[in-house]
Coordinates of C-alpha atoms in Angstrom, one line a residue:
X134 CA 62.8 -108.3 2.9
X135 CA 60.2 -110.7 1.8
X136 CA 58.4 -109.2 -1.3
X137 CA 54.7 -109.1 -1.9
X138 CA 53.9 -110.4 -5.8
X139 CA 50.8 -108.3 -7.4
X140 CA 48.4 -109.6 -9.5
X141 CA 46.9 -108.1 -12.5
X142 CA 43.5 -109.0 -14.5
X143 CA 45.7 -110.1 -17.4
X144 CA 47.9 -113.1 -17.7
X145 CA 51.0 -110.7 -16.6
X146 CA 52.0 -110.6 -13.3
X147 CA 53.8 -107.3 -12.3
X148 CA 56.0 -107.4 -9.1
X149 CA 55.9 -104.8 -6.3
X150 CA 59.7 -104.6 -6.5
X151 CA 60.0 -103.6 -10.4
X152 CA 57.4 -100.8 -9.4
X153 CA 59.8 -99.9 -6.3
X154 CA 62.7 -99.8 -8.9
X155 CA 61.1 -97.3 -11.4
X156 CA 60.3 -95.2 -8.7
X157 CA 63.6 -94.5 -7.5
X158 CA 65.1 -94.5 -11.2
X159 CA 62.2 -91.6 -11.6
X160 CA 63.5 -89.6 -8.7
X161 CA 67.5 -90.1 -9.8
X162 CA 66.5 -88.9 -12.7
X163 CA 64.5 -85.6 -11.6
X164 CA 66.3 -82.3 -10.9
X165 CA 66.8 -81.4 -7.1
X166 CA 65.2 -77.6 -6.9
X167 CA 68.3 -75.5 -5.7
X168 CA 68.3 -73.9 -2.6
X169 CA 66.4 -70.2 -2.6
X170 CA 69.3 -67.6 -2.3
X171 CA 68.6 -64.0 -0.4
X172 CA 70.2 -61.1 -1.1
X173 CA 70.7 -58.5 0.9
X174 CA 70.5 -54.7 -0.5
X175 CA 71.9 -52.4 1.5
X176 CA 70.0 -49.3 1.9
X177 CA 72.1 -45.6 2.4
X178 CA 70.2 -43.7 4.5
X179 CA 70.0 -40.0 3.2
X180 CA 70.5 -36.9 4.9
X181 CA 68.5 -33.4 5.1
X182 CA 68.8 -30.1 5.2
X183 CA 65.9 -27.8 6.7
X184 CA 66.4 -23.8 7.4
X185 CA 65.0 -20.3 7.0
X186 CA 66.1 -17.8 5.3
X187 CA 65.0 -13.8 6.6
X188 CA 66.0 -10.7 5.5
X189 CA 68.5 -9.0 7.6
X190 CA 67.3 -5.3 8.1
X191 CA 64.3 -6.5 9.3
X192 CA 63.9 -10.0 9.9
X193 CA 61.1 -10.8 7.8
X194 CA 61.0 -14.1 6.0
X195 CA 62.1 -14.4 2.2
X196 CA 59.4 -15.9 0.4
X197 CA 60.9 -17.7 -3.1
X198 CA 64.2 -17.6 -2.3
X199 CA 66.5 -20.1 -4.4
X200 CA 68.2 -22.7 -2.6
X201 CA 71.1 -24.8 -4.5
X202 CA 73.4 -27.5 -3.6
X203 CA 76.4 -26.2 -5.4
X204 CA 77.9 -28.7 -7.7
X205 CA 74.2 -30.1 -8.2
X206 CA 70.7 -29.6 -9.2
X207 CA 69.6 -30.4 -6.1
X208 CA 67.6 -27.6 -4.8
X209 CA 64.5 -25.6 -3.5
X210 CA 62.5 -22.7 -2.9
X211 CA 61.2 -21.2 0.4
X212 CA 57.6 -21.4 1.3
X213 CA 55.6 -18.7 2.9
X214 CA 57.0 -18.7 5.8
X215 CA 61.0 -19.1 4.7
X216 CA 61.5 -22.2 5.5
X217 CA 63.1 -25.0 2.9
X218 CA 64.2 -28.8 2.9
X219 CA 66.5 -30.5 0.7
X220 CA 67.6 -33.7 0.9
X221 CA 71.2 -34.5 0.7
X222 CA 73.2 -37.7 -0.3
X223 CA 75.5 -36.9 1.6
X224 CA 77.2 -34.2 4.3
X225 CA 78.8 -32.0 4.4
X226 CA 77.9 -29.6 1.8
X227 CA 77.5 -26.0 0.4
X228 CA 74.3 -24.2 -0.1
X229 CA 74.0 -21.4 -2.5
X230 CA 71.6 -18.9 -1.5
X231 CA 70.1 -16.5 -3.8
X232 CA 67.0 -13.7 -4.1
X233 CA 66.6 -11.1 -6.3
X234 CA 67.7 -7.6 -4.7
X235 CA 69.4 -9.6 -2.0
X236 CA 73.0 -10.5 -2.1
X237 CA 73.8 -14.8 -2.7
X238 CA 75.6 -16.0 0.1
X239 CA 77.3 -19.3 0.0
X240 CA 76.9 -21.1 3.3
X241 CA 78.8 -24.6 4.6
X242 CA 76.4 -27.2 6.3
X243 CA 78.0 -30.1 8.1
X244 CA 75.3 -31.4 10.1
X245 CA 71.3 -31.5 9.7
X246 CA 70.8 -29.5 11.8
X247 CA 68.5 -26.7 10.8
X248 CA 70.1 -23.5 9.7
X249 CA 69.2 -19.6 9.4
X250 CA 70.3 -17.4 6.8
X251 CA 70.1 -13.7 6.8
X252 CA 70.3 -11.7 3.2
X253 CA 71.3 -8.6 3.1
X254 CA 70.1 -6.0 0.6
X255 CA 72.3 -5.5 -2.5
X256 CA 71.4 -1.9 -4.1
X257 CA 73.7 -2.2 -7.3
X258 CA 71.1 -4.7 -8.1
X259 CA 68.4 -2.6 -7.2
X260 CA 68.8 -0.9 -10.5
X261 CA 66.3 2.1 -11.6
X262 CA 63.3 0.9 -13.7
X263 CA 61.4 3.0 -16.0
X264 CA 58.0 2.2 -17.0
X265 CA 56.7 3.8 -20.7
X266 CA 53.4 2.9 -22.3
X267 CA 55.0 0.1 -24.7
X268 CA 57.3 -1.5 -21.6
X269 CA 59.3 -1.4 -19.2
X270 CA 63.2 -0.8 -19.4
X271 CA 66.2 0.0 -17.2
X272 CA 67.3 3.5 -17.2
X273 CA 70.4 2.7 -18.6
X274 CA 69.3 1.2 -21.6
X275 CA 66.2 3.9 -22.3
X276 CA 67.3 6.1 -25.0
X277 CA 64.2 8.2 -24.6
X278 CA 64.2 11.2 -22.4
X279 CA 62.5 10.6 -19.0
X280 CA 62.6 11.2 -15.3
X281 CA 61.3 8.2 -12.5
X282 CA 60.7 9.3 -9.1
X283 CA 61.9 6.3 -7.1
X284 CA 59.5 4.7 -4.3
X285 CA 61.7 5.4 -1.5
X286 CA 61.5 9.2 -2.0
X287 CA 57.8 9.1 -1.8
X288 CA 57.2 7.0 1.1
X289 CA 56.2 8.5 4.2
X290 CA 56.2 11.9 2.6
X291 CA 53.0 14.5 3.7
X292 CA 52.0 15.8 0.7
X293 CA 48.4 16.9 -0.2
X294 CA 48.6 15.1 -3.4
X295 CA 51.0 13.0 -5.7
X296 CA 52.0 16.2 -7.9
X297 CA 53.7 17.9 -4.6
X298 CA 56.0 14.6 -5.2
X299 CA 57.3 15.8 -8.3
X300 CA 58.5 19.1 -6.4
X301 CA 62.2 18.3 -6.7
X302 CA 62.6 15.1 -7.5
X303 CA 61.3 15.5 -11.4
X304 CA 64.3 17.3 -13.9
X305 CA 63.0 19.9 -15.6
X306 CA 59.3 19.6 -14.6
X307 CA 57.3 23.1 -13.8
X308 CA 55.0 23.0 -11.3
X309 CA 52.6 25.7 -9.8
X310 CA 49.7 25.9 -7.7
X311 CA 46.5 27.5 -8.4
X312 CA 45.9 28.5 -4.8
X313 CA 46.5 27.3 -1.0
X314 CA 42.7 25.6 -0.9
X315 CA 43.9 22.3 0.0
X316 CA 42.8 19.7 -3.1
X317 CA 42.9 22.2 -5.8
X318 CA 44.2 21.9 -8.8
X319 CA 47.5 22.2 -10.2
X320 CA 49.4 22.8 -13.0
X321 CA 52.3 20.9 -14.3
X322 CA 54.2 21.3 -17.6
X323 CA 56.4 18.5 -18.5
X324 CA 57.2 20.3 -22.2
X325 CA 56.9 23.8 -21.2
X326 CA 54.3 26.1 -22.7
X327 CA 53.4 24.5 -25.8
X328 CA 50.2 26.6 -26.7
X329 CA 48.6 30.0 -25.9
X330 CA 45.1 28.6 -26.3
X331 CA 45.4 25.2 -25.9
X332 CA 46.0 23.3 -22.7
X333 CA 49.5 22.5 -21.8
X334 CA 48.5 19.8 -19.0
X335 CA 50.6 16.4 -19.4
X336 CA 48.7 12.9 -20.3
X337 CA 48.2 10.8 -17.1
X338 CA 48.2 7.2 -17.5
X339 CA 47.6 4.7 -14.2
X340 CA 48.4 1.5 -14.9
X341 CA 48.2 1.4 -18.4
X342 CA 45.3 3.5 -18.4
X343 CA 44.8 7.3 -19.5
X344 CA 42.4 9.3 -17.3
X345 CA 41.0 12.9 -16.7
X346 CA 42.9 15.3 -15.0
X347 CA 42.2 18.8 -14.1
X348 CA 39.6 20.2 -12.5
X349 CA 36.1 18.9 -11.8
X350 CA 34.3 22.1 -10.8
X351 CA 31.2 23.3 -12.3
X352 CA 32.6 26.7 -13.2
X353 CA 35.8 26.9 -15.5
X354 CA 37.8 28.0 -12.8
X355 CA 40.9 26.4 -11.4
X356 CA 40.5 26.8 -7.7
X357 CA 38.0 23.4 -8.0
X358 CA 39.0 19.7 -7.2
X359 CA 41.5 18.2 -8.8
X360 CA 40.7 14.8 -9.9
X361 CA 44.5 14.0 -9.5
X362 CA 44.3 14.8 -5.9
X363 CA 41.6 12.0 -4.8
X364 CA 44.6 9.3 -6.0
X365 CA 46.1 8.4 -1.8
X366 CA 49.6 8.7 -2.7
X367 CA 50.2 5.6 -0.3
X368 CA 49.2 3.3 -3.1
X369 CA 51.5 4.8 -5.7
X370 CA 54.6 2.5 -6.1
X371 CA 56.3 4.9 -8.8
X372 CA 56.2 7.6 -10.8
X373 CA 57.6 8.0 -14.3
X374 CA 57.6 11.0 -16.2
X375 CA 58.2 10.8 -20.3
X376 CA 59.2 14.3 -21.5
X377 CA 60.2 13.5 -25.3
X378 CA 58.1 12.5 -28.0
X379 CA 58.5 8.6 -27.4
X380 CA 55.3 8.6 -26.2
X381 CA 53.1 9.7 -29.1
X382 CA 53.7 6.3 -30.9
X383 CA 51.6 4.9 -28.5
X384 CA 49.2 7.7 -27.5
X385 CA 49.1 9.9 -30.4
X386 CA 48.4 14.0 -29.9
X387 CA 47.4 13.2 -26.4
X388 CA 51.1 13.4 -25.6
X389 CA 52.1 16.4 -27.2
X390 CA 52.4 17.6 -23.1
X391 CA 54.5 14.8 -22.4
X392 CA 53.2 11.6 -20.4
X393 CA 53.3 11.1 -16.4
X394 CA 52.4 7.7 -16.0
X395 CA 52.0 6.0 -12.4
X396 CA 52.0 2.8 -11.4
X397 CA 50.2 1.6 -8.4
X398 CA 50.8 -0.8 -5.9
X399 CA 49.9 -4.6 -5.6
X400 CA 49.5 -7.4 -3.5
X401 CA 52.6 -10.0 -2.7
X402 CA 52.5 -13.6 -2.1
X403 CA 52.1 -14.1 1.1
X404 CA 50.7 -13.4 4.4
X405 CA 48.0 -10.9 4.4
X406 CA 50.1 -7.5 5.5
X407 CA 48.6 -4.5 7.1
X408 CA 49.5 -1.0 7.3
X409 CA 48.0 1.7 9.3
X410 CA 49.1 5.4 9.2
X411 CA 48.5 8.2 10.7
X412 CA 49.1 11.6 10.1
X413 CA 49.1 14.6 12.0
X414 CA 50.6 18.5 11.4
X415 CA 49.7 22.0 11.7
X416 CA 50.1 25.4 9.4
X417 CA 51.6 28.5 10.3
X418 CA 53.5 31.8 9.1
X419 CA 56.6 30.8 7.7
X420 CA 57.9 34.2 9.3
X421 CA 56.5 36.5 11.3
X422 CA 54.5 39.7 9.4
X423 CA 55.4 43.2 10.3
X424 CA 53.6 44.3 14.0
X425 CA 50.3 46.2 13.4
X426 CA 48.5 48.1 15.7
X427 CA 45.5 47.1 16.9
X428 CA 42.3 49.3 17.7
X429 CA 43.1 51.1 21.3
X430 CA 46.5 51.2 20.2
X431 CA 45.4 53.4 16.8
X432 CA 43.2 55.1 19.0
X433 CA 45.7 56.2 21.1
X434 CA 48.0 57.0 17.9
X435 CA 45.2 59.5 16.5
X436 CA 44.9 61.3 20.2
X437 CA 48.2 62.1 20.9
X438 CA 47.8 64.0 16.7
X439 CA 45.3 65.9 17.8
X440 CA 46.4 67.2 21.3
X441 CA 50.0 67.8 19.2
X442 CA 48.2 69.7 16.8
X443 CA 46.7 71.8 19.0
X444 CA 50.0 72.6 21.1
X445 CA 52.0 73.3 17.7
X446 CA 49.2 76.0 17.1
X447 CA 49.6 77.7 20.6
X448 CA 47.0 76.5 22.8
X449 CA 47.6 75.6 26.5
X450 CA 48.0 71.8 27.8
X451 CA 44.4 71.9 28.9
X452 CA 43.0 72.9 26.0
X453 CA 44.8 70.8 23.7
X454 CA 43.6 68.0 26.0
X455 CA 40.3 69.0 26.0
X456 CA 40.6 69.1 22.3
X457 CA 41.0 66.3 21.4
X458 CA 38.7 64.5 24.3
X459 CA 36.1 66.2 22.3
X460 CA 36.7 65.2 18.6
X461 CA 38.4 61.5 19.4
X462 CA 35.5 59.9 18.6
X463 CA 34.9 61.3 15.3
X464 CA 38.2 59.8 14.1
X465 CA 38.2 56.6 16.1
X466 CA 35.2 55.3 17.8
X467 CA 35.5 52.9 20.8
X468 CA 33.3 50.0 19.2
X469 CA 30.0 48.7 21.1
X470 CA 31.6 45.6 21.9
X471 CA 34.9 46.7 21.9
X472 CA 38.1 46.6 19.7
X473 CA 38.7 43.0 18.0
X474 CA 41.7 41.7 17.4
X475 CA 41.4 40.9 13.6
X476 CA 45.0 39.5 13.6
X477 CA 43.7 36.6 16.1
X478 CA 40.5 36.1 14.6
X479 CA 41.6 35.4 11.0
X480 CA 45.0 34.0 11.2
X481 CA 45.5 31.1 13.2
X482 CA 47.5 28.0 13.1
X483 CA 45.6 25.4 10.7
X484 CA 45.7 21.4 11.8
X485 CA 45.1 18.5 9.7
X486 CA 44.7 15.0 10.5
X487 CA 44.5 11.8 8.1
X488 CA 44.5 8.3 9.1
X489 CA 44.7 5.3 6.4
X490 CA 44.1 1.8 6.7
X491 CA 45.1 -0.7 4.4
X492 CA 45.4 -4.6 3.7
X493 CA 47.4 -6.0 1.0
X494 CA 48.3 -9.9 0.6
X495 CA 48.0 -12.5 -2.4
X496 CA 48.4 -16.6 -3.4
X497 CA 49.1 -18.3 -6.4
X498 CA 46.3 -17.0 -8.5
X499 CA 45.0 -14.0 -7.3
X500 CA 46.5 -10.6 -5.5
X501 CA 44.7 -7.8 -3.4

């Protein structure tokens, strides 16, 4: 190929082949940029577990039940309405299941599919609480001397008021009432008689709190209200009665009668629950009294005395009869309006009806 000759404004002449020849020792001498290389990560898809776990007696959910992968710390806790997910590296695996006063069950999953767990109750676990004024302790470990009524033996039960509980299910507790008016007061010694004078009523504390008892009537009598009998004994979750002298560290001469201190209900996490109760019952004789007679009957009692008295002393049939025609009425007068039956008018079977309505529920900050 025929090459073209450049010239420059200098004496110099520079050819167009030189300049071809530095251009391709330029581009032997540059570095080549390697090819890009891709790599390929491959990506292990995970696997999850989903479920709900109720409780077996009666099929409510659980709500803050533990759920562990055993053999990691892979876990979770059930929402409101039971239900959990965990995700799994790999199947199959085993899930531990826990709650408290619930048995843990272990259970196998091989697929992700969701599950259901049922808990059953475990009552070794449901161990006896007591509840003092500086804590609360198991019974076993309470060196004090006390007696708790438990909350299943005061559900449901008719009572008047929350003292009637302590009937039998209190050791060593005395308790008497003033009289049958329903809402009087009561008494109850938890130390026995300690005084002559003085009053021997126990210290009640509601959660945490000491308050009034006895009467609230005008008159010093005890056949008024009793303030402990306006407490619904729905609400009461237990009852703990402290009979030594534990308590006056905390509440000084004002347990010298020995402490009964109640603890009330609250709200759960959860749905709102609701509880309606009704409550229906009637009052009668235990036994039936001895018959009495009622006015014709002693009527007729007194007649047949005076016509007897009057044969005993000789007289004829007729005139004994006549006899006592004549004087009956001084001894037992037929009534302008007629005998009354006094046994029907003032003893009949008493009713009673009470119906309660209540709403109970809670979140993460607040209860009700």
């Amino acid at each position: 190929m025929k090459m073209r000759h450049l010239h420059s404004t200098g004496n110099g002449i520079v050819s167009a082949s030189l300049i071809s020849r530095m251009l391709l020792l330029g581009l032997a001498g540059a570095t080549m940029p390697q090819a890009a290389s891709a790599t390929v990560h491959s990506v292990q898809q995970k696997e999850s577990i989903s479920g709900v776990i109720t409780d077996a007696a009666t099929g409510e959910a659980i709500i803050g039940a533990s759920i562990l992968v055993k053999g990691t710390n892979t876990g979770a806790v059930t929402d409101i309405d039971g239900k959990f997910f965990i995700p799994a590296d790999k199947l199959p695996v085993t899930l531990v299941v826990s709650y408290v006063g619930f048995q843990k069950k272990e259970i196998r999953v091989t697929s992700s599919s969701p599950i259901h767990v049922n808990l059953q109750e475990d009552s070794q676990m449901m161990e006896e609480v007591i509840v003092t004024g500086y804590g609360t302790f198991k019974k076993s470990a309470y060196a004090g001397s006390a007696a708790n009524v438990k909350s299943d033996k005061i559900a449901d039960v008719p009572t008047v008021s929350f003292q009637d509980m302590l009937q039998g299910n209190a050791t060593g507790v005395q308790f008497s009432a003033s009289s049958g008016q329903p809402g009087a007061s009561s008494s109850i010694n938890v130390r026995g008689m300690g005084s002559i004078n003085a009053s021997n009523t126990p210290l009640y504390v509601i959660d945490g709190v000491p308050v009034m008892s006895g009467s609230i009537n005008s008159l010093d009598s005890d056949s008024g209200l009793d303030i402990m009998s306006t407490i619904n004994t729905n609400d009461i979750a237990s009852i703990t009665v402290i009979k030594d002298a534990a308590a006056a560290s905390l509440y000084g001469s004002r347990a010298a009668n020995g402490v009964i201190i109640i603890t009330t209900k609250q709200g759960q996490q959860g749905k709102p629950k609701v509880n309606l109760q009704a409550d229906w019952g009637y009052s009668d004789f235990a036994m039936e009294f001895r018959p009495v007679m009622n006015g014709q009957q002693r009527r007729d009692y007194i007649y047949n005395g005076l016509y007897a008295g009057q044969i005993r002393k000789g007289k004829t049939e007729d005139e004994a009869k006549a006899y006592a025609d004549e004087n009956i009425d001084d001894y037992a007068p037929v009534p302008w309006c007629g005998f009354v039956d006094w046994n029907d008018v003032l003893f009949k079977k008493g009713s009673h009806q009470q119906y309660e309505a209540s709403i109970s529920g809670g979140a993460e900050k607040f209860k009700y």
